[in-house]
CSV table of C-alpha atoms and ligand atoms in Angstrom, one decimal:
chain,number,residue,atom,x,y,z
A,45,UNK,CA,-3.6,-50.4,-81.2
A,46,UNK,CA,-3.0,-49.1,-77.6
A,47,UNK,CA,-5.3,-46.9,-75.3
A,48,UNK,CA,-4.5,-46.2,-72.1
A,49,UNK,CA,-7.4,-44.8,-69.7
A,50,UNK,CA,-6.4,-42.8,-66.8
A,51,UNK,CA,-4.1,-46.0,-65.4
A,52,UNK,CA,-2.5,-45.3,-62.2
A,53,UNK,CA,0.5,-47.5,-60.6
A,54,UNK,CA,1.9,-47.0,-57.4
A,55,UNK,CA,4.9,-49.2,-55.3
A,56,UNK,CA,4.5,-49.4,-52.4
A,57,UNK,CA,6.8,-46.3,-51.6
A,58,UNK,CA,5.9,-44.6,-54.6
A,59,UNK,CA,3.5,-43.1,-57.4
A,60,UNK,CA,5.0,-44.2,-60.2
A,61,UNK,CA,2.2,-43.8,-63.0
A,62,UNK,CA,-0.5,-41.2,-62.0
A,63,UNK,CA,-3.6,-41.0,-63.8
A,64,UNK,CA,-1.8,-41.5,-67.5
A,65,UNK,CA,-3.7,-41.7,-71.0
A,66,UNK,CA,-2.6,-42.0,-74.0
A,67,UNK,CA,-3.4,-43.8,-77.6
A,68,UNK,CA,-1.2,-45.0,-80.4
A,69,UNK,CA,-2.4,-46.6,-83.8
A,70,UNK,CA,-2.0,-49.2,-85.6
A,71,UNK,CA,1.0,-48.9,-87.8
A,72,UNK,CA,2.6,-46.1,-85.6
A,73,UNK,CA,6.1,-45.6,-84.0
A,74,UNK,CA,6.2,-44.0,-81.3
A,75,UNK,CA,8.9,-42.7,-78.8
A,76,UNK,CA,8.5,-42.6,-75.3
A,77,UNK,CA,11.0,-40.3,-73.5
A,78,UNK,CA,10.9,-39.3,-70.1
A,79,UNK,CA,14.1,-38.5,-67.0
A,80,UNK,CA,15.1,-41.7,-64.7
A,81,UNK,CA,12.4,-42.6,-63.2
A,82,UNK,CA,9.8,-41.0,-64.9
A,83,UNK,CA,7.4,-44.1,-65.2
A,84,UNK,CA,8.8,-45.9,-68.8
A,85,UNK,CA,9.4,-48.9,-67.8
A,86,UNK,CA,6.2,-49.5,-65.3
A,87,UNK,CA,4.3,-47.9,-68.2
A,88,UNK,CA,5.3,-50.7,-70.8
A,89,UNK,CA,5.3,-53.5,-67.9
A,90,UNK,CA,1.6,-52.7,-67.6
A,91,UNK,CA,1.4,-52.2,-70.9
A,92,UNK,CA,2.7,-55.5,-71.8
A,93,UNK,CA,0.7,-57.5,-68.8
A,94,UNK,CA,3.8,-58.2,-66.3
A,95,UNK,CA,2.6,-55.8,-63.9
A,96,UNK,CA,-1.2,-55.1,-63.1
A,97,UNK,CA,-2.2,-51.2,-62.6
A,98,UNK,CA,-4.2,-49.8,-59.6
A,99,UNK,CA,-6.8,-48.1,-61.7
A,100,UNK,CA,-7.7,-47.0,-64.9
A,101,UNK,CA,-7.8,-49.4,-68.0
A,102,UNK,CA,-5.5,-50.3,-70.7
A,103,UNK,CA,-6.7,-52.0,-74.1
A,104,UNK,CA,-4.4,-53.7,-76.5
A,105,UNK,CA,-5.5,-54.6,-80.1
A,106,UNK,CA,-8.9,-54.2,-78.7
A,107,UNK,CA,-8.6,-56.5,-75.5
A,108,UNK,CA,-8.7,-55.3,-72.0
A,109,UNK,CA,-5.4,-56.3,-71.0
A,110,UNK,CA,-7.3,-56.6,-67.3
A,111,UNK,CA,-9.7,-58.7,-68.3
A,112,UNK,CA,-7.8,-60.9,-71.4
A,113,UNK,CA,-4.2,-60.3,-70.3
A,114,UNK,CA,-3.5,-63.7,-72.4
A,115,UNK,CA,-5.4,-62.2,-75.6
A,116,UNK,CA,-2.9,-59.4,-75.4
A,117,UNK,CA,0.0,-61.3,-74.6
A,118,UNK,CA,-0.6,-63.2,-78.2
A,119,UNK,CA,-0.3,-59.5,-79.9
A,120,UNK,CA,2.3,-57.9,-78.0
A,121,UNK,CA,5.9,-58.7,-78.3
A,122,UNK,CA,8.2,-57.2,-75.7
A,123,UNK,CA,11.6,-56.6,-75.5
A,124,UNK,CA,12.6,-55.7,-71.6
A,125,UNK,CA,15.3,-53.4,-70.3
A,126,UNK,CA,17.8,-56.3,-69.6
A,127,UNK,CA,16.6,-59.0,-71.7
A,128,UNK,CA,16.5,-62.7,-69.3
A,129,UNK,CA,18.3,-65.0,-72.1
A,130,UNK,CA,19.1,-68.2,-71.3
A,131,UNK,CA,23.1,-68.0,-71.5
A,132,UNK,CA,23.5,-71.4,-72.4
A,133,UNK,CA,21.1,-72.4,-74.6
A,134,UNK,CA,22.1,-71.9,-78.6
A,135,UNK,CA,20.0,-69.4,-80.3
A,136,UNK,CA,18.2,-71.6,-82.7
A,137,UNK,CA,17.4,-73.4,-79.6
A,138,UNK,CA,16.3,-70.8,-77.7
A,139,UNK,CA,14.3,-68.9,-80.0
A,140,UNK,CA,12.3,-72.6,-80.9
A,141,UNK,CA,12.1,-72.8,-76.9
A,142,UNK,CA,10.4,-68.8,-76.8
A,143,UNK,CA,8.0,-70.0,-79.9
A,144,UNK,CA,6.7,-72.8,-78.1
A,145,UNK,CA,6.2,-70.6,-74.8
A,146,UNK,CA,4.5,-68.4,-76.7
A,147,UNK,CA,2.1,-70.7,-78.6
A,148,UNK,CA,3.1,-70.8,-82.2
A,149,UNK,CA,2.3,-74.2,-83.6
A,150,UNK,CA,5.1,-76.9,-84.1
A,151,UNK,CA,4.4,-76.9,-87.7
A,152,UNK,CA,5.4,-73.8,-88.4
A,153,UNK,CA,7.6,-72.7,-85.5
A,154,UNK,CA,11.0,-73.3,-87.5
A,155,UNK,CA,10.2,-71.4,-90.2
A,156,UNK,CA,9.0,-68.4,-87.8
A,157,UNK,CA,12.6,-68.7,-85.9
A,158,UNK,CA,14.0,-69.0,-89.5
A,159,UNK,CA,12.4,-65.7,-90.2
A,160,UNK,CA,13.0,-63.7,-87.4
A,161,UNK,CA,16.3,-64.7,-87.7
A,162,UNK,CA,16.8,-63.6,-91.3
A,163,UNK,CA,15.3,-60.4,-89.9
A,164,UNK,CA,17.6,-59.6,-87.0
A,165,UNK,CA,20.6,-60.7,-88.9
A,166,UNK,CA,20.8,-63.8,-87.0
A,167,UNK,CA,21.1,-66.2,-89.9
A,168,UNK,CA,24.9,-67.0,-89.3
A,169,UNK,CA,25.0,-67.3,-85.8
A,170,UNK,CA,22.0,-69.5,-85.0
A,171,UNK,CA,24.4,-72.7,-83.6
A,172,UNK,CA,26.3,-70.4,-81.4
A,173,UNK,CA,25.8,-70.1,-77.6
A,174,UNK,CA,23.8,-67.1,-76.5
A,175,UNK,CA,26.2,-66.2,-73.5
A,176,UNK,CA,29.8,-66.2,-76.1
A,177,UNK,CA,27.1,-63.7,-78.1
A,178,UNK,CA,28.9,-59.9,-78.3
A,179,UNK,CA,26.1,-57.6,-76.6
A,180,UNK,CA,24.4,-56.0,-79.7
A,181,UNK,CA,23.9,-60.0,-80.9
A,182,UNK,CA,22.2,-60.6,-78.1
A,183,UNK,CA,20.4,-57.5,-78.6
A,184,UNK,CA,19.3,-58.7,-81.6
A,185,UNK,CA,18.6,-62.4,-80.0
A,186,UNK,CA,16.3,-60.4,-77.6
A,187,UNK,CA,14.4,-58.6,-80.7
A,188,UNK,CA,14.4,-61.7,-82.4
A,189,UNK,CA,12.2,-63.4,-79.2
A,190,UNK,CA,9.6,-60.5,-79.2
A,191,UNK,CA,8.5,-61.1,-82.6
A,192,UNK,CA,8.7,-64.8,-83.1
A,193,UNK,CA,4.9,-64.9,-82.3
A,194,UNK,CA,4.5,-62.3,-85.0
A,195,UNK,CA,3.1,-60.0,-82.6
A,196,UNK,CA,1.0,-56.6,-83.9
A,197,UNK,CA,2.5,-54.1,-81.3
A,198,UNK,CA,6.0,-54.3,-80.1
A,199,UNK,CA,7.1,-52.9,-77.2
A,200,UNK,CA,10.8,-52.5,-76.5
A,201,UNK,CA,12.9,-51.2,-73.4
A,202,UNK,CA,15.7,-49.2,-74.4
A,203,UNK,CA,16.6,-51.4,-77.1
A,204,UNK,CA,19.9,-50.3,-78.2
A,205,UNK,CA,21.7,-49.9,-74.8
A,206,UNK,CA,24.9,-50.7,-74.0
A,207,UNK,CA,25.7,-51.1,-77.5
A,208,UNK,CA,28.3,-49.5,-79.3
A,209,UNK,CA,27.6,-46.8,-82.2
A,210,UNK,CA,27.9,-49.3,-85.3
A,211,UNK,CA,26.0,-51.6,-83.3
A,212,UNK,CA,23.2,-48.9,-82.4
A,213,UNK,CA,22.7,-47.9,-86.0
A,214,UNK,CA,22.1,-51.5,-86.8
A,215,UNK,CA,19.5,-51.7,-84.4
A,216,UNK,CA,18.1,-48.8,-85.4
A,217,UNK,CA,17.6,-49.8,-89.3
A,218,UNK,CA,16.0,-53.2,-88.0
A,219,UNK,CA,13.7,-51.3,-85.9
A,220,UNK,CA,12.7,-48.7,-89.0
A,221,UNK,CA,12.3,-52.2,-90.9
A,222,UNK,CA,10.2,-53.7,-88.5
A,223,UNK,CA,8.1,-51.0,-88.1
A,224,UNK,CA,6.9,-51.3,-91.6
A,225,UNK,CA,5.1,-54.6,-90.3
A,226,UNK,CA,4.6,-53.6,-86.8
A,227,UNK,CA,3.7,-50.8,-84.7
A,228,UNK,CA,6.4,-49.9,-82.2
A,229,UNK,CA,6.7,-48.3,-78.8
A,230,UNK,CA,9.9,-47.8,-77.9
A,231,UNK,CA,11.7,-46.3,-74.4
A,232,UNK,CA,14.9,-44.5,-74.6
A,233,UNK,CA,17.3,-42.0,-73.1
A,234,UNK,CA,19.1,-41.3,-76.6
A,235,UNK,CA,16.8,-38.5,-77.9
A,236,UNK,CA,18.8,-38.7,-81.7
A,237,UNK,CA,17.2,-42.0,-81.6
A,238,UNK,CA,13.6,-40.8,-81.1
A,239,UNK,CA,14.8,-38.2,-84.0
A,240,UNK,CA,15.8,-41.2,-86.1
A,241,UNK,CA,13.3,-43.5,-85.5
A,242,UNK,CA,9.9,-42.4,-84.6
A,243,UNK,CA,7.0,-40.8,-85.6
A,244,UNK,CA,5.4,-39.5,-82.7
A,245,UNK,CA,6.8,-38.9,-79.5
A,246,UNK,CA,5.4,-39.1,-75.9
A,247,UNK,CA,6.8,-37.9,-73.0
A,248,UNK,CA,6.8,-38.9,-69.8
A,249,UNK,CA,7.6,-37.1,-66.5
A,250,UNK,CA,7.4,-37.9,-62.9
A,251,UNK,CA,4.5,-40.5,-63.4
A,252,UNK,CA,2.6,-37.8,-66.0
A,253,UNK,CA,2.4,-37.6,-69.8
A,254,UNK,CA,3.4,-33.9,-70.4
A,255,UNK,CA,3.5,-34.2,-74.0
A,256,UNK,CA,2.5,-36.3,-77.2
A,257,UNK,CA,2.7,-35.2,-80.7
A,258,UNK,CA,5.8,-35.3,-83.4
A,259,UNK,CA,8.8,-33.9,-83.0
A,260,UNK,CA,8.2,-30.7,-85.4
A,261,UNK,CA,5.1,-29.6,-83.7
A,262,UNK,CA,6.8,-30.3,-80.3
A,263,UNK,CA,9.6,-27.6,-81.6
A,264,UNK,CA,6.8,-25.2,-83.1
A,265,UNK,CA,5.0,-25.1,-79.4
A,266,UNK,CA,8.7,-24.1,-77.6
A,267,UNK,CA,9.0,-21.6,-80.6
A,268,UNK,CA,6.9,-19.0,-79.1
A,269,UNK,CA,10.2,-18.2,-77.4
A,270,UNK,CA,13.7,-18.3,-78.9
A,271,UNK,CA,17.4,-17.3,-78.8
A,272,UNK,CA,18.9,-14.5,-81.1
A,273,UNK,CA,23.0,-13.8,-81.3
A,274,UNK,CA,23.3,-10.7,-83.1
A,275,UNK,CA,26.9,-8.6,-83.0
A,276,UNK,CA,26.6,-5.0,-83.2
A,277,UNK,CA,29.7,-2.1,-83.0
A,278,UNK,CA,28.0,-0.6,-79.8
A,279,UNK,CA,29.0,0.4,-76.8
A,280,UNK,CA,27.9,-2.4,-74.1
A,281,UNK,CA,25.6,-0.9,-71.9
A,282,UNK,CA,23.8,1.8,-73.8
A,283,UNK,CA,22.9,-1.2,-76.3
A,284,UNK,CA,21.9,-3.7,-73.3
A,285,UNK,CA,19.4,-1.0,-72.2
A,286,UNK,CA,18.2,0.0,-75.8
A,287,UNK,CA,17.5,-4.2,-77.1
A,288,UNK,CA,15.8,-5.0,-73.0
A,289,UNK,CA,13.4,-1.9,-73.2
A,290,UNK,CA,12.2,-3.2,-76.5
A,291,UNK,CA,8.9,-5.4,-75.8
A,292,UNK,CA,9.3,-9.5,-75.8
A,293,UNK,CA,13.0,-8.8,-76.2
A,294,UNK,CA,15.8,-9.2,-73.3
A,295,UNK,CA,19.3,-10.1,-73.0
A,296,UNK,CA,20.6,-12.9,-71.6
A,297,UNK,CA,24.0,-12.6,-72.1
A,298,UNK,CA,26.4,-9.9,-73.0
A,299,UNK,CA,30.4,-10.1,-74.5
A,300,UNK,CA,32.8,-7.9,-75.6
A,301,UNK,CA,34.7,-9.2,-78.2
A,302,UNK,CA,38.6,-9.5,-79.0
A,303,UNK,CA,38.1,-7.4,-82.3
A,304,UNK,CA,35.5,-4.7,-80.8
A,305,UNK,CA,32.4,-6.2,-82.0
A,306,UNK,CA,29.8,-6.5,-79.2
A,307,UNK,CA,28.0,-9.9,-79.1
A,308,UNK,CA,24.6,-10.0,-78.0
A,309,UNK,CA,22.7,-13.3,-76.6
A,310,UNK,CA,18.9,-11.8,-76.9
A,311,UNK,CA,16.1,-13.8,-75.9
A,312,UNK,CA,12.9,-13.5,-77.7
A,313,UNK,CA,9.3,-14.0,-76.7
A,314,UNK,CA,8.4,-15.1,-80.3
A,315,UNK,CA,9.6,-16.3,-83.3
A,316,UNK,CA,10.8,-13.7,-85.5
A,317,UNK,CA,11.9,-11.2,-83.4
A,318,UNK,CA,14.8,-10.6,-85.2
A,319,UNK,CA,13.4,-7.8,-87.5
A,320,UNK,CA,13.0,-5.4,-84.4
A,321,UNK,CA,16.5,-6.1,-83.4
A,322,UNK,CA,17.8,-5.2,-87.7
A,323,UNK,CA,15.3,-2.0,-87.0
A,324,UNK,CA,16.9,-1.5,-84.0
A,325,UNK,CA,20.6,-0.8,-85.1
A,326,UNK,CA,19.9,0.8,-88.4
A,327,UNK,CA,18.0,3.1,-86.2
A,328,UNK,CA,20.8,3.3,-83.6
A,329,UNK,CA,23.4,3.4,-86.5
A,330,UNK,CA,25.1,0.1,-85.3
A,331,UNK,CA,27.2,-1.9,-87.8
A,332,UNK,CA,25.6,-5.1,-87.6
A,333,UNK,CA,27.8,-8.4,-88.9
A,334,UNK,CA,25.5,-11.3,-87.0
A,335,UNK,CA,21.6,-11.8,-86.6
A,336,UNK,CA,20.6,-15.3,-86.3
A,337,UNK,CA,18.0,-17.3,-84.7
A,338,UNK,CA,19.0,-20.8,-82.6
A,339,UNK,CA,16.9,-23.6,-83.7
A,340,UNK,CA,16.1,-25.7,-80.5
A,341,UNK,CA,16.9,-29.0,-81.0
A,342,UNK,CA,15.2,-32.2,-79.5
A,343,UNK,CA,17.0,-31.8,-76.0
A,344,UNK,CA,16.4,-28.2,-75.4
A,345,UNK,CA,12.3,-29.0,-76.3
A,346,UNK,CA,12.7,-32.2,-73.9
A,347,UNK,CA,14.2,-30.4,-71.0
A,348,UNK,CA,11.9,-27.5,-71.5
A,349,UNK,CA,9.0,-29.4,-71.4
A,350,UNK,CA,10.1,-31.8,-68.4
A,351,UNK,CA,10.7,-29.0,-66.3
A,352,UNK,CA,7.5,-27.2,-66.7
A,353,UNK,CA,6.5,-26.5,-63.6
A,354,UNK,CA,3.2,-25.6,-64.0
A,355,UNK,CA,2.5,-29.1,-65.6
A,356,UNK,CA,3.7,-31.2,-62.8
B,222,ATP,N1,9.6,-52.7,-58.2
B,222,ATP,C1,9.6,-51.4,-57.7
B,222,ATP,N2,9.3,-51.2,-56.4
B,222,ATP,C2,9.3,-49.9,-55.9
B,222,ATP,N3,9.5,-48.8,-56.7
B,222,ATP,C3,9.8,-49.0,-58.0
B,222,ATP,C4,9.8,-50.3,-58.6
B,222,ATP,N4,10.1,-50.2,-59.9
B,222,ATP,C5,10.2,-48.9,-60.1
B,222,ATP,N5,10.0,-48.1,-59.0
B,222,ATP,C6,10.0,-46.7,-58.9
B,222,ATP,O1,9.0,-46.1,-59.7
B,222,ATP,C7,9.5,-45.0,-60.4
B,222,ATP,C8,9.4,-45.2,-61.9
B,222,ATP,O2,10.3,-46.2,-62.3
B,222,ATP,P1,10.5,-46.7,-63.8
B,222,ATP,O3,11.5,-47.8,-63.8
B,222,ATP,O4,9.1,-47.0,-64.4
B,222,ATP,O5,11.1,-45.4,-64.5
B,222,ATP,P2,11.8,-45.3,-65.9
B,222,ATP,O6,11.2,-44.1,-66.5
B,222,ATP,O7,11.7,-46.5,-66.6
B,222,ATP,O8,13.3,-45.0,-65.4
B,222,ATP,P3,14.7,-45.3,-66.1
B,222,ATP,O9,14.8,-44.4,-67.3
B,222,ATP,O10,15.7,-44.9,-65.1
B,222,ATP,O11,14.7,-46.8,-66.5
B,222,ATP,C9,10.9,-44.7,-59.9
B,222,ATP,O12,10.8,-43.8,-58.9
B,222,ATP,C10,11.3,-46.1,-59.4
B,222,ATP,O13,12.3,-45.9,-58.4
């Protein structure tokens, strides 16, 4: 549905997309993640045909968004960071107004709006004025717009915020729905709602895709290292020197505890590491009460991986 061929974009102060490639399929939804300024927005604006790139193609659906931007345009639906309603215009109105913009015939445009509508949860509120509209409605207002076409891929900006919790999850469930008939790309800084919501993920950092596959195999790359708490009845630094001079094993951190109990923050250069540590003790003859292993979670994987240095 989307492939994006070594596309380049630089401001005039800045590279903001370097040499970026990447594919999604039809039917996907995928997450696109990155720090302030990594490139997510000038990524989907390109994406989307509001801003043309300095090199590289970009086909949507199978059209060269270069060479039929309006061919695209037909298939994509786009939500933008800050969505430009029309204050105060009523959202029946509106959405009729987007649907002509966009091409759908008069014939059926009112049952399109009626559709969308139903879909976004907008049924009740289509005589009221966009700009007395709480924010998450006109959240919805602005999902509502970038499907009245019936687009194939749609593209959305950090849809959910600004919106309050309840208001997120509801965005959220319409998104999962959507993507049943669409395939999504979505930008966002909330990584529980990549968790929630998407398939794959891609990530984006300083103009550079540093990653792209789900979220489990994303966790099973940054599991060749991990954390292990263990507590021991040692004495502190006899048992500091005997875990560090084991191979792939040091110690990051070190307490005594209240009780007596020495607690040990060990990292590890591979999973599983946490037989040699059980080994360890009964060897040593330490009472042992705590061996565990720290799961990384979205945001340790996402920080690891945007601050590779190596990949920059
Ligand atoms: N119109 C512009 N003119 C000049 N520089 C720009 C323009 N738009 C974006 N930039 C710069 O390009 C880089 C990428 O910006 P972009 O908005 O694509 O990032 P982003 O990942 O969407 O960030 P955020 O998460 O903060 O929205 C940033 O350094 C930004 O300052």
């Amino acid at each position: 549905m989307i492939k994006v061929s070594g596309v380049t974009k630089k401001y005039p102060a800045r590279l903001a997309v370097d040499n970026i490639s990447f594919e999604v399929n039809r039917g996907e939804i995928v997450g696109f993640l990155g720090p302030n300024g990594a490139g997510k927005t000038t990524t989907m604006r390109m994406l989307t045909g509001y801003l043309p790139v300095n090199s590289g193609t970009i086909e949507v659906a199978g059209f060269d968004i270069s060479r039929e931007p309006q061919e695209v345009r037909r298939r994509v639906g786009y939500l933008p960071e800050s969505c430009p309603l029309y204050p105060e215009m009523r959202v029946d109105e509106y959405l009729k107004f987007r649907a002509s913009l966009k091409g759908v015939k008069s014939s059926i445009r009112r049952n399109k709006v009626n559709e969308v509508k139903e879909l976004c949860g907008l049924t009740e509120v289509g005589k009221r004025i966009i700009g007395q509209l709480s924010k998450g409605y006109r959240q919805r207002v602005g999902l509502a717009d970038s499907m009245v076409h019936d687009p194939d891929l749609l593209v959305l900006d950090e849809p959910t915020v600004g919106l309050d919790p309840f208001q997120i999850r509801q965005v959220r469930e319409l998104i999962t729905h959507l993507a049943e008939r669409h395939t999504v790309l979505l930008s966002t800084h909330i990584l529980q709602e990549v968790e929630a919501i998407c398939e794959r993920i891609l990530i984006i950092n300083e103009g550079r895709i540093v990653a792209s596959d789900t979220e489990e195999n994303l966790h099973r790359q940054l599991q060749a290292c991990s954390i292990i708490e263990m507590e021991i009845m040692a004495e502190k630094e006899s048992a500091i020197e005997k875990v560090s001079r084991l191979e792939g094993l040091d110690v990051r951190n070190a307490n005594e505890l209240a009780d007596g109990w020495l607690w040990l923050e060990v990292e590890a250069d591979a999973a599983s590491m946490r037989v040699e540590l059980y080994n360890l003790a009964v060897a040593e003859g330490w009472a042992l009460r705590e061996l565990s292993e720290q799961q990384h979670s979205l945001e340790d994987t996402f920080v690891q991986i945007t601050s590779r240095k190596e990949e920059k």
